[in-house]
Amino acid sequence: MSRYEIAFSGQTVPGAQLETVKANLARLFQADAQRIELLFSGRRMVIKNNLDAEAAEKYRSVIERAGAVVEVVDMDAQIEEIELAPPPPAEPVSAPVQPAAAQGRLKVAPRDEYMAAFADVDAPDFGLAPVGTDLQDEKPDAQAPRVDLSQFSVAPVGSDMGQAKPEPAAPAPDTSHLKLQD
């Protein structure tokens, strides 16, 4: 008996509005907006696994009616292994003379068949700085701002610097019309 899993990669049914599909899935899964956004991140997410064929079809149809396209995968399917071709035999390489345009370019011999795919990559040869080296550019010395102070002068010691004088007290209010009752 085969077991199936339901996977979602963020695809919607053609013609479906994205916001409507998100709202439908939020209701269907009873999930908050953050979890729904995670579903639509573009990564393949397994929604449910270990389902029989009937349950997997039921999930697929319900989610499709909500507007999303899911993938039903047979978990028991045999995965075909592909053997990679062995890398070409390593030949001793003498130091070839590089043209002037290739000076300062990194050339790396592949260590295995997987890295052989990167053998012809043209990349600049960035060196490594010694430990403790300051890699940030040196900042220029700060310059004092130029401020025009020619309109200001210095007053003699003890002189009035023009502090604000307190305002005279307001006259007392007229209370002659007020009477006290016994």
Phi, psi and omega in degrees: 000123183281149176247144185235157173232150179253122181237146181232136182241015177092009181271146179246162177295139180305132178091353181276141177280133185301315182295323178293318180297317179299317179295318179298316180292326178297318177291318183296314183267357184051054184242157178278172185298327181295318179292324178293320177298324178296323177297324183266023180285347181100345177280152178283122182240129176279120181275316182210144177224175183059045178257150172279173186300318182294315180294322179296319179293323179296314177301313183301315184290321180294316181291325178293322176295332177285346176109007182250149178258122178245163180248126176259119186241132176284116183286340182268000182295140180286134178266123182281126179270136180248127180271129180282150177292143180292153180291154178297150181299140181285129178256143177298130184253123173276157183291104179286152177279122181271144175294164183301326181290336183267357178299139180080011179256145183276132176231117185239134175278134182293142181272338178204182185293335180286322180281349179296334179295339183257010184294327184261015180286130179264107183228147177293149180269093177274124179277175178251137178280151177298157180298134177091358180285137177279116185270350181277143178297147180288135181278141177289155178298142181288138179260137177291140179292147178273116182237131179275111180250018186293336182279355180259146175227168182255130180276153178294160182297135176085000182279161179286122183271011177084031177296151180292130178278142178294145179289147179296150181296145179288152179296152180293145181291151180280115180247017183293336183274355182272142178228150176264138180259143177266000000 
